[in-house]
CSV table of N, CA and C in Angstrom, one decimal:
chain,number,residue,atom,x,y,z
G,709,UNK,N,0.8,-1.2,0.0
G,709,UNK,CA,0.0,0.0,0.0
G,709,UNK,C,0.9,1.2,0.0
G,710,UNK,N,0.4,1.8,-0.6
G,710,UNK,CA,1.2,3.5,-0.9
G,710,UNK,C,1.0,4.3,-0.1
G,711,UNK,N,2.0,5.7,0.2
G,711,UNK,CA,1.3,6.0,2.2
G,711,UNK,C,0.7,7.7,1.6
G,712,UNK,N,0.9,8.3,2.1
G,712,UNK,CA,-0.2,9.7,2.1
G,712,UNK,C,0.5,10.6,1.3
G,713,UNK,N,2.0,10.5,1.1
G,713,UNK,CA,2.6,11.3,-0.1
G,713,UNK,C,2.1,11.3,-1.2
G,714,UNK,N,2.4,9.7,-1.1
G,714,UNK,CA,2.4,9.4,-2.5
G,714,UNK,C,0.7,9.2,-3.3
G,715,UNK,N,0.0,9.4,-2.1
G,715,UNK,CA,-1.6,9.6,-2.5
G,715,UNK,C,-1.8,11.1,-3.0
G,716,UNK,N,-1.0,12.0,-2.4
G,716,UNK,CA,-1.2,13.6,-2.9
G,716,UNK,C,-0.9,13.5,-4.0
G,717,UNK,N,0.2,12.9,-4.0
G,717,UNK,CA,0.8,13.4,-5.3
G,717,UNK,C,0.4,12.7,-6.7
G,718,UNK,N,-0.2,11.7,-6.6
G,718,UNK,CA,-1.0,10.6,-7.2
G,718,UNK,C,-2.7,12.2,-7.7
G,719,UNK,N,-2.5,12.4,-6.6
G,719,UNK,CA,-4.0,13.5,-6.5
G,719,UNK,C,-4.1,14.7,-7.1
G,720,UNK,N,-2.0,15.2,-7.4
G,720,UNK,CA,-2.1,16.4,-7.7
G,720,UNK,C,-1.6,15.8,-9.3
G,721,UNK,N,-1.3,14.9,-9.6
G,721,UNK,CA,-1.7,14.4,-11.1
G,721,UNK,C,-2.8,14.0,-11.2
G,722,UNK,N,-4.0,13.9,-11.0
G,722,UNK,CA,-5.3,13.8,-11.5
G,722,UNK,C,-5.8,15.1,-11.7
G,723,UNK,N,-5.3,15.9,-10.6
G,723,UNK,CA,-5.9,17.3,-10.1
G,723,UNK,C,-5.7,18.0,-12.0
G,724,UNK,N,-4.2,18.2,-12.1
G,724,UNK,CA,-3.2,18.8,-13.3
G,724,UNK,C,-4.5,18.2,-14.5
G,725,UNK,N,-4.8,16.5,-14.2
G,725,UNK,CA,-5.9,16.0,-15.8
G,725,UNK,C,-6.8,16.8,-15.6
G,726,UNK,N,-7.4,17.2,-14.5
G,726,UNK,CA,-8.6,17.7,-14.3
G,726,UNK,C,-8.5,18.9,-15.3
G,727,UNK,N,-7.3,19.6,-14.8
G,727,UNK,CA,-7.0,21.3,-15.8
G,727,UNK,C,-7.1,20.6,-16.9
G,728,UNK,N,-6.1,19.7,-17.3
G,728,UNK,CA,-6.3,19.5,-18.9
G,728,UNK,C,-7.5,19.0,-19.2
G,729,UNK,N,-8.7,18.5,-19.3
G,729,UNK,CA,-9.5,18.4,-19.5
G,729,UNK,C,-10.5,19.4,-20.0
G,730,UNK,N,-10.2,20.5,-18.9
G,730,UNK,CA,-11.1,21.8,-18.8
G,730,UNK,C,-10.5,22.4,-20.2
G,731,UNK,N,-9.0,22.4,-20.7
G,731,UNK,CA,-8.6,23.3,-21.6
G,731,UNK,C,-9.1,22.5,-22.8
G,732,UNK,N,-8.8,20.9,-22.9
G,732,UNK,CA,-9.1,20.3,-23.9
G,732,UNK,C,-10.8,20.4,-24.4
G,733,UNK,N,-11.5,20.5,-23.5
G,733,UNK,CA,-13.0,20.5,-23.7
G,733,UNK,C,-13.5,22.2,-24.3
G,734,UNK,N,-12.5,22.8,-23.7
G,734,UNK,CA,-12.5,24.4,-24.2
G,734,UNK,C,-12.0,24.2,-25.8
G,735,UNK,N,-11.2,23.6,-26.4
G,735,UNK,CA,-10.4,23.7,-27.6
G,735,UNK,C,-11.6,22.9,-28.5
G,736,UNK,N,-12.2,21.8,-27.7
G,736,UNK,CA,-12.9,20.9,-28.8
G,736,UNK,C,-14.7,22.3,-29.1
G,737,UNK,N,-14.9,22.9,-28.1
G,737,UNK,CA,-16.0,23.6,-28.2
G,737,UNK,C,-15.6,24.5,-29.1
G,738,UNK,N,-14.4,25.2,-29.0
G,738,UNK,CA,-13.7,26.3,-30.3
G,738,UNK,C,-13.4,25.6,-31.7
G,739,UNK,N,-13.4,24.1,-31.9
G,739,UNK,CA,-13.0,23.5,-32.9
G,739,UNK,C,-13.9,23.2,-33.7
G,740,UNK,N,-16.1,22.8,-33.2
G,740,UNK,CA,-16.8,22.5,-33.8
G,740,UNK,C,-17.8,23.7,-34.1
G,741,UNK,N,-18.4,23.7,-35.2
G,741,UNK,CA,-19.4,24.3,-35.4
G,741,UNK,C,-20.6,24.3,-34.8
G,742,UNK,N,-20.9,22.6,-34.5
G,742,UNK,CA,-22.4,22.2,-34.1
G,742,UNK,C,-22.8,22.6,-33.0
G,743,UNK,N,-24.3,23.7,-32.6
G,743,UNK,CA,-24.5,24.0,-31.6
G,743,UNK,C,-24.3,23.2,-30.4
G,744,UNK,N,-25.6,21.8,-30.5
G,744,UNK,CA,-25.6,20.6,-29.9
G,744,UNK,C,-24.1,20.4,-29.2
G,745,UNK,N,-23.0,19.7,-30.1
G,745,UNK,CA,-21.6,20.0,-29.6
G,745,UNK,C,-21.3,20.8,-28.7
G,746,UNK,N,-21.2,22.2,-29.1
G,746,UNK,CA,-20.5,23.0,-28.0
G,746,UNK,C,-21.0,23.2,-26.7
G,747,UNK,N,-22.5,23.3,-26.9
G,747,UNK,CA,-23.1,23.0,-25.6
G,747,UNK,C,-22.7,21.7,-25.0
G,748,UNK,N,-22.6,20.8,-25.1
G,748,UNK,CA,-22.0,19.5,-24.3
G,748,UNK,C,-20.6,19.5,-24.0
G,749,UNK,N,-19.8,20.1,-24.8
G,749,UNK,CA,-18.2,20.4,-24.6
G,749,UNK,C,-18.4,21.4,-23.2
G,750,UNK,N,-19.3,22.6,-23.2
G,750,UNK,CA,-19.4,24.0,-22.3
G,750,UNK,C,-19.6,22.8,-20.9
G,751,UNK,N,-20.9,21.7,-21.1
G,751,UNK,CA,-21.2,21.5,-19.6
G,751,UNK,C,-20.0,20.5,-19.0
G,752,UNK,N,-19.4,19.9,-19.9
G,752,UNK,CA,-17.9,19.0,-19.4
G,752,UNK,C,-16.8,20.0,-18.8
G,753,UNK,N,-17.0,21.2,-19.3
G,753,UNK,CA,-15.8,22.4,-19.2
G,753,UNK,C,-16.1,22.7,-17.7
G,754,UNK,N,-17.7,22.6,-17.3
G,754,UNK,CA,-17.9,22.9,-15.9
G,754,UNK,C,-17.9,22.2,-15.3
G,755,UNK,N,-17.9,20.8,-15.3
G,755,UNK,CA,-18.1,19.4,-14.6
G,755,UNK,C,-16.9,19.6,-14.3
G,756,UNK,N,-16.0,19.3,-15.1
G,756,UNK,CA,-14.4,18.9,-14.9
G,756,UNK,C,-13.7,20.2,-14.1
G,757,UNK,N,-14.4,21.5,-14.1
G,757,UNK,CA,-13.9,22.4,-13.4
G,757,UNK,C,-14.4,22.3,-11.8
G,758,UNK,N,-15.4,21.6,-11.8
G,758,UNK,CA,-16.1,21.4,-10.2
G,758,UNK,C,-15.0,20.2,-9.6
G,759,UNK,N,-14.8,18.9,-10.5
G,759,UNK,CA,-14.2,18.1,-10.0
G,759,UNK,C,-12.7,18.6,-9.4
G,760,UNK,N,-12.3,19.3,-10.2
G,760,UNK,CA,-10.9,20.1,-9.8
G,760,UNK,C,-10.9,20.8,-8.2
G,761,UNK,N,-12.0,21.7,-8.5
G,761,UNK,CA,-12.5,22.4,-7.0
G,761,UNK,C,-12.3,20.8,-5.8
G,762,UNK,N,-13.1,20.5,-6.3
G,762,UNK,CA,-13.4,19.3,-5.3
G,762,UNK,C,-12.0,18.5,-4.6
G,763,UNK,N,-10.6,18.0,-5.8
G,763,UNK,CA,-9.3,17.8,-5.6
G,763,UNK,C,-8.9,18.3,-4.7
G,764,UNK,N,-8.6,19.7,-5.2
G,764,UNK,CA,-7.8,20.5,-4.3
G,764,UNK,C,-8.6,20.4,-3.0
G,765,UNK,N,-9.6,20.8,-2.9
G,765,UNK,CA,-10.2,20.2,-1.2
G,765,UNK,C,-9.6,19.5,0.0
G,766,UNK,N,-9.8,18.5,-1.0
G,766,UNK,CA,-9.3,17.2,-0.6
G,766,UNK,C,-7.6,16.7,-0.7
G,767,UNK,N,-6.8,17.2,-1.4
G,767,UNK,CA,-5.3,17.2,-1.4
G,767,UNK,C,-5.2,18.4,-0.2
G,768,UNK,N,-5.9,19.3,0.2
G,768,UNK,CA,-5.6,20.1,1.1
G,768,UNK,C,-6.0,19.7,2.5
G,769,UNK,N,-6.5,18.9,2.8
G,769,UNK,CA,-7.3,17.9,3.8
G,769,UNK,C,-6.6,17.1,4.3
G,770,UNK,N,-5.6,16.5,3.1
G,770,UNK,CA,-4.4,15.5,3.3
G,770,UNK,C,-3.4,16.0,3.6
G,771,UNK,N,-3.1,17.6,3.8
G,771,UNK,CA,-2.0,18.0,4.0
G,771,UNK,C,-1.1,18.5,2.8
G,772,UNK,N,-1.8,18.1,1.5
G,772,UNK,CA,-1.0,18.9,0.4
G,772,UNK,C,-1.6,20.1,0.0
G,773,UNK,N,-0.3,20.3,-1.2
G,773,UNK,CA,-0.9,22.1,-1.3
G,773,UNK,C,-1.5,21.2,-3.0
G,774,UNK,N,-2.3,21.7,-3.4
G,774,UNK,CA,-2.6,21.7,-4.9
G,774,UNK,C,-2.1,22.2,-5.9
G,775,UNK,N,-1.9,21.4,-6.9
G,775,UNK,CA,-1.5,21.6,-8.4
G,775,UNK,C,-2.1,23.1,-9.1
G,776,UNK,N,-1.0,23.9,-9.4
G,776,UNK,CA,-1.9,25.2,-9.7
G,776,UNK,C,-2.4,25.3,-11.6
G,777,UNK,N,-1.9,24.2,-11.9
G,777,UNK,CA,-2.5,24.2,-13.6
G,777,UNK,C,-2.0,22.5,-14.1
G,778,UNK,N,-2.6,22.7,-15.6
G,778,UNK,CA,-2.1,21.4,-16.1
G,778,UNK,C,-0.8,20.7,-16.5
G,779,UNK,N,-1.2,19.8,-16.9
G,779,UNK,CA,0.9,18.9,-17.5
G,779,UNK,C,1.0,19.4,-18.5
G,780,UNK,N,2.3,19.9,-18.7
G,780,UNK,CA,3.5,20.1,-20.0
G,780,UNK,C,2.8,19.3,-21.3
G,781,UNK,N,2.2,18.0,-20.7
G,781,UNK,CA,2.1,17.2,-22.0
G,781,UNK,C,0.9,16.9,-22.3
G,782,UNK,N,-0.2,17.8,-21.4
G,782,UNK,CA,-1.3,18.3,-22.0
G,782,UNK,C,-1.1,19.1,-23.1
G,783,UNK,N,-0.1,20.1,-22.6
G,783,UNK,CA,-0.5,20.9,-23.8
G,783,UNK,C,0.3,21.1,-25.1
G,784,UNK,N,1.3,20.0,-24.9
G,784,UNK,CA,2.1,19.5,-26.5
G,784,UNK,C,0.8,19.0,-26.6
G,785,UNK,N,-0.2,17.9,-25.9
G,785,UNK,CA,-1.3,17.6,-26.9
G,785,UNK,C,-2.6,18.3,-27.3
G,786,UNK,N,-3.0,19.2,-27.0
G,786,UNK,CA,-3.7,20.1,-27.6
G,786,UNK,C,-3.2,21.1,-28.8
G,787,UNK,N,-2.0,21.0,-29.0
G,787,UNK,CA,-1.0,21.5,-30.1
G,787,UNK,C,-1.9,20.6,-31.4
G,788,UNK,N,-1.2,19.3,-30.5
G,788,UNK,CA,-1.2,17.9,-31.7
G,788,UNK,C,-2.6,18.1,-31.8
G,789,UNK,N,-3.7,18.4,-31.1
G,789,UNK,CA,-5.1,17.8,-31.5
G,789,UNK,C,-5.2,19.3,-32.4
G,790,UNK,N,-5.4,20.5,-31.7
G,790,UNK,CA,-5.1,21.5,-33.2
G,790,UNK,C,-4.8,21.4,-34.3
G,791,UNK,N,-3.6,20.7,-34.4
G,791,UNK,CA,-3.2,20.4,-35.7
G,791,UNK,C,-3.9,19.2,-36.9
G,792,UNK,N,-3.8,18.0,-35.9
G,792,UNK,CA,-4.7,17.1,-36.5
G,792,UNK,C,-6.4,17.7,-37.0
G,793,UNK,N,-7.2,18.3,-36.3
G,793,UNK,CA,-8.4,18.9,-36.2
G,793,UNK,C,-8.3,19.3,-37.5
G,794,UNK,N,-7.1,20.5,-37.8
G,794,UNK,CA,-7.2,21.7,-39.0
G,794,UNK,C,-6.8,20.8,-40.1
G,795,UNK,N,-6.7,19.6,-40.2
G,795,UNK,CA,-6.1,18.8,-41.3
G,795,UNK,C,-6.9,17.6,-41.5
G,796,UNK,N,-8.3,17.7,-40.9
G,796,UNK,CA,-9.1,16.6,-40.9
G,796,UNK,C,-9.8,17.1,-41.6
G,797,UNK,N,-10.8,16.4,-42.3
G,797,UNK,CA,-12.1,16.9,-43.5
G,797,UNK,C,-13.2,16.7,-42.7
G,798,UNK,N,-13.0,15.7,-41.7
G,798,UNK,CA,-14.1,15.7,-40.1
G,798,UNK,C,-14.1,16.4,-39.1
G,799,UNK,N,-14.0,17.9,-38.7
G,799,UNK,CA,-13.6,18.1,-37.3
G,799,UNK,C,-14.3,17.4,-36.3
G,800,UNK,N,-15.7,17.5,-36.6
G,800,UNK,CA,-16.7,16.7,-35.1
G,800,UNK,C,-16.0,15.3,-34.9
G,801,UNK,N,-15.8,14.7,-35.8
G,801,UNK,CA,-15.4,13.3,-35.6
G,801,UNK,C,-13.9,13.0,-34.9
G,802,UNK,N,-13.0,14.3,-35.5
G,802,UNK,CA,-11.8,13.9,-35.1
G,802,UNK,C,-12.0,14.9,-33.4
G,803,UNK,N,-12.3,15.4,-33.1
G,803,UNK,CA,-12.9,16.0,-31.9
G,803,UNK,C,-13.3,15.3,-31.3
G,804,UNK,N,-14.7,14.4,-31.6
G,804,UNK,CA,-15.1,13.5,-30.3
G,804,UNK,C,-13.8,12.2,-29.8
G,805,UNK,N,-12.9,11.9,-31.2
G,805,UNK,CA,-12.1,10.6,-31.3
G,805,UNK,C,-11.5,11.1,-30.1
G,806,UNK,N,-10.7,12.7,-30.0
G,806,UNK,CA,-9.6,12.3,-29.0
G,806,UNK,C,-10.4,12.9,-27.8
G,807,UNK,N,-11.6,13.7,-27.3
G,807,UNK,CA,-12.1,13.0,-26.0
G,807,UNK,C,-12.5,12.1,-25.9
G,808,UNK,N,-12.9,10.6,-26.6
G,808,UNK,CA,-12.8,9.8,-25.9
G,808,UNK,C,-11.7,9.0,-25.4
G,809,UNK,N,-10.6,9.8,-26.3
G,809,UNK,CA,-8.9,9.1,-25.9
G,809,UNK,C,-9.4,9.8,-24.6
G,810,UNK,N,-9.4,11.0,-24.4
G,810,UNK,CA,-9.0,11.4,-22.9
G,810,UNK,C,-9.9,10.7,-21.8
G,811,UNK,N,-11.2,10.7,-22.4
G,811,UNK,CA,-12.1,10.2,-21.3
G,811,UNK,C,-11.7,8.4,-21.1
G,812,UNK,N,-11.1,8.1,-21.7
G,812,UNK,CA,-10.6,6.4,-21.3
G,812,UNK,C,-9.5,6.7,-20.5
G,813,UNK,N,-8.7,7.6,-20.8
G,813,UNK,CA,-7.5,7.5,-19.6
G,813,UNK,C,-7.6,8.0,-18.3
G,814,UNK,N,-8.9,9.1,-18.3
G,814,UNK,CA,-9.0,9.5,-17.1
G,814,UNK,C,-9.5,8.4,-16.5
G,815,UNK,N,-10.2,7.4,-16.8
G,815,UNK,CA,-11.0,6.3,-16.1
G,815,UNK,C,-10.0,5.5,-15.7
G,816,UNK,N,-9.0,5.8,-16.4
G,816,UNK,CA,-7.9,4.8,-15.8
G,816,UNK,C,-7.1,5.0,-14.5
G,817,UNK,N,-6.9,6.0,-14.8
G,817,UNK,CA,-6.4,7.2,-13.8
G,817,UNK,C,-7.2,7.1,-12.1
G,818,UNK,N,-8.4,7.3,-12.6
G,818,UNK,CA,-9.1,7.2,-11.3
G,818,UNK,C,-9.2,5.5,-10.9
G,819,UNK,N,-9.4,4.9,-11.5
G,819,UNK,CA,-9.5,3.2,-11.4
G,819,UNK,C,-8.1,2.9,-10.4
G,820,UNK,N,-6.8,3.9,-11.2
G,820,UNK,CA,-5.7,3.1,-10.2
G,820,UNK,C,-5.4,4.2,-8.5
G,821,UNK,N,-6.0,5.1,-8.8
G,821,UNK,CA,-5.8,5.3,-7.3
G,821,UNK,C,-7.1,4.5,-6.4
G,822,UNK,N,-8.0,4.5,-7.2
G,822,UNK,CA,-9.2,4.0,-6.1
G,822,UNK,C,-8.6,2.3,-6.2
G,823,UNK,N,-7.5,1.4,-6.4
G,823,UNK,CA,-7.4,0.1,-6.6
G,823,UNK,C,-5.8,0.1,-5.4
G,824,UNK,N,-5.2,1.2,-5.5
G,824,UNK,CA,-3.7,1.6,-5.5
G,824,UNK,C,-4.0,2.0,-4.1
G,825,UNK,N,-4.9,2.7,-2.9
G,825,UNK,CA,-4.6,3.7,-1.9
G,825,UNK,C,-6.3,3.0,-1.0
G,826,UNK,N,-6.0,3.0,0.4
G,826,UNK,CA,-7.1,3.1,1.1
G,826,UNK,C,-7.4,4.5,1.4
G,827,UNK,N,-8.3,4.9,0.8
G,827,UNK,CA,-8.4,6.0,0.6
G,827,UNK,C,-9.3,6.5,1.9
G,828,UNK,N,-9.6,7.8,2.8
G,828,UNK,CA,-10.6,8.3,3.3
G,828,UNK,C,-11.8,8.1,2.8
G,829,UNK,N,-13.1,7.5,3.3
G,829,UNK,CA,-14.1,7.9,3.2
G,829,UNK,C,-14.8,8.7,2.0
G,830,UNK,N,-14.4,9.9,2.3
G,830,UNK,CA,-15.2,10.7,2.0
G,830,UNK,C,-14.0,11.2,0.9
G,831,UNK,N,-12.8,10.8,0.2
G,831,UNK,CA,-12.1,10.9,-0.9
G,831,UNK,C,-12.8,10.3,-1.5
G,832,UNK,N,-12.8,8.5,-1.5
G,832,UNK,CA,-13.5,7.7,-1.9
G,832,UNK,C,-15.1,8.0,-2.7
G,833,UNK,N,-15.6,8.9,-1.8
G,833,UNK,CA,-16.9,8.8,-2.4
G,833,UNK,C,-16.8,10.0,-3.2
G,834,UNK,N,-15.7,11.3,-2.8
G,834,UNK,CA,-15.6,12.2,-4.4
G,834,UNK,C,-15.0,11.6,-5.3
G,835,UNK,N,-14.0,10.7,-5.4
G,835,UNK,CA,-13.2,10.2,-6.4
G,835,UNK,C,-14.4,9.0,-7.4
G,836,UNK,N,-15.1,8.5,-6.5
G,836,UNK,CA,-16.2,7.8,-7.4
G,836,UNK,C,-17.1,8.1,-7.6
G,837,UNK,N,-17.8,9.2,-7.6
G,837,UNK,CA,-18.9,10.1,-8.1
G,837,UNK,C,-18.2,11.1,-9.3
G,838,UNK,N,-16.7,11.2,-8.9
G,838,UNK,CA,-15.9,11.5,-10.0
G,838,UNK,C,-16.1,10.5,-11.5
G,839,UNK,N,-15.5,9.6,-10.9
G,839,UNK,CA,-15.0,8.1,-12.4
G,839,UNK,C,-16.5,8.0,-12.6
G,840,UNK,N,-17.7,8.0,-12.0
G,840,UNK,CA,-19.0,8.3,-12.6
G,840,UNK,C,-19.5,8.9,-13.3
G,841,UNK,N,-19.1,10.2,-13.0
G,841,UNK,CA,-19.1,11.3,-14.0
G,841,UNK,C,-18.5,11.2,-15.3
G,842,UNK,N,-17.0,10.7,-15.2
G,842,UNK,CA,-16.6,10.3,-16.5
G,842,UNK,C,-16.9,9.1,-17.4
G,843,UNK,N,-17.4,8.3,-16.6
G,843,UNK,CA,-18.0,7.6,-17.7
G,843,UNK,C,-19.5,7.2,-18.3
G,844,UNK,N,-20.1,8.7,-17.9
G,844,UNK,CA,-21.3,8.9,-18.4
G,844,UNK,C,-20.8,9.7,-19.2
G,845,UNK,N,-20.0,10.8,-19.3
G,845,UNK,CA,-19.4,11.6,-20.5
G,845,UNK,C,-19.0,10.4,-21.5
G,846,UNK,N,-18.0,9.6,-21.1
G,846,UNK,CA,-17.7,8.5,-22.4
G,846,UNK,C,-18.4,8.0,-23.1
G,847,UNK,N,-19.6,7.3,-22.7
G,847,UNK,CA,-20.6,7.1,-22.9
G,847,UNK,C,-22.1,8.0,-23.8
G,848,UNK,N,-21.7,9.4,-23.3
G,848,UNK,CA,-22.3,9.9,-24.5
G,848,UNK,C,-21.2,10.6,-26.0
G,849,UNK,N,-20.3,10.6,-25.2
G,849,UNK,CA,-19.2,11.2,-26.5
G,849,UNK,C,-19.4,10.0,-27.4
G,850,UNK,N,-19.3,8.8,-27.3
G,850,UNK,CA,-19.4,7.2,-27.9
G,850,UNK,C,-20.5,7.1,-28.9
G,851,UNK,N,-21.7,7.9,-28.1
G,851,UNK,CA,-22.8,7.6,-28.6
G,851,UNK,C,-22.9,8.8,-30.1
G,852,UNK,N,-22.5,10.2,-29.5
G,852,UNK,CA,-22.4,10.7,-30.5
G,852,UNK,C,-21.5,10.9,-31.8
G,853,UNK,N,-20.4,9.9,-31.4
G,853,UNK,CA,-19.4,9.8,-32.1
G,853,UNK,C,-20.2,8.2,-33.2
G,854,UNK,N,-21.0,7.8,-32.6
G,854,UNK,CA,-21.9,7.2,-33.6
G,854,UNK,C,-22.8,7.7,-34.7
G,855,UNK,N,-23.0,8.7,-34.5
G,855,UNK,CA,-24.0,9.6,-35.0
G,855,UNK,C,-23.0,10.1,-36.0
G,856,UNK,N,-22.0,10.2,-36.2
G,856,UNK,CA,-21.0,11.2,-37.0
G,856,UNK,C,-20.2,10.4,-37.9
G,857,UNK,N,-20.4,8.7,-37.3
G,857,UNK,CA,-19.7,7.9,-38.5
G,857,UNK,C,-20.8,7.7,-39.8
């Protein structure tokens, strides 16, 4: 078992996906035309912004300080999804493809700390109302990325 460091710090990388998330769901709402779209990209922008709130909470609860922004390699990949996007003949399609890349890794993400750490209580139950949340977003990105093949 992993002890309380290594749980922050496990927390303040999820925290950091959380930012990238918020930026990536910002880039994919600037990238589509479809009303429908951007509205569902806007309410993920605020979901994933609450979940973040919620992190830092709780990393501050444990005694850490919080992540003040995203990873480095978030945002070489919002470069790459830019680029790929402006060079696609699909933007909606190539937009939903890589949130659902993101939304599968975040599930992974949350899967190994909740597998990885005996967590508090009451982390436990934000971290899994969290990976809930995400995989009702996957789940509709999936469904609408059916709609667009």
């Amino acid at each position: 078992m992993k002890d309380r460091d290594d749980l922050v710090s496990d927390l303040n990388e999820l925290l950091e996906k959380n930012y990238d998330a918020v930026n990536g769901y910002k880039n994919a709402a600037d990238d589509v035309k479809n009303a429908e779209l951007k509205s569902f990209f806007s309410s993920y922008i605020t979901q994933r912004s609450s979940f973040s709130q919620d992190l830092q909470r709780e990393i501050r609860a444990l005694g850490g300080d919080p992540a003040k922004d995203g990873s480095a390699a978030a945002g070489l990949h919002r470069t790459w999804m830019d680029l790929k996007t402006a060079l696609s003949s699909d933007k909606e399609e190539t937009v939903l493809e890589e949130c659902i890349r993101g939304e599968k890794a975040a599930l992974e993400d949350y899967e190994d700390i909740l597998s990885d750490y005996d967590t508090p209580a009451s982390l436990r139950s934000v971290l899994e109302a969290q990976r809930g949340g995400i995989a009702e977003a996957l789940r509709k990105l999936k469904a609408m990325e059916s709609l667009h093949d």
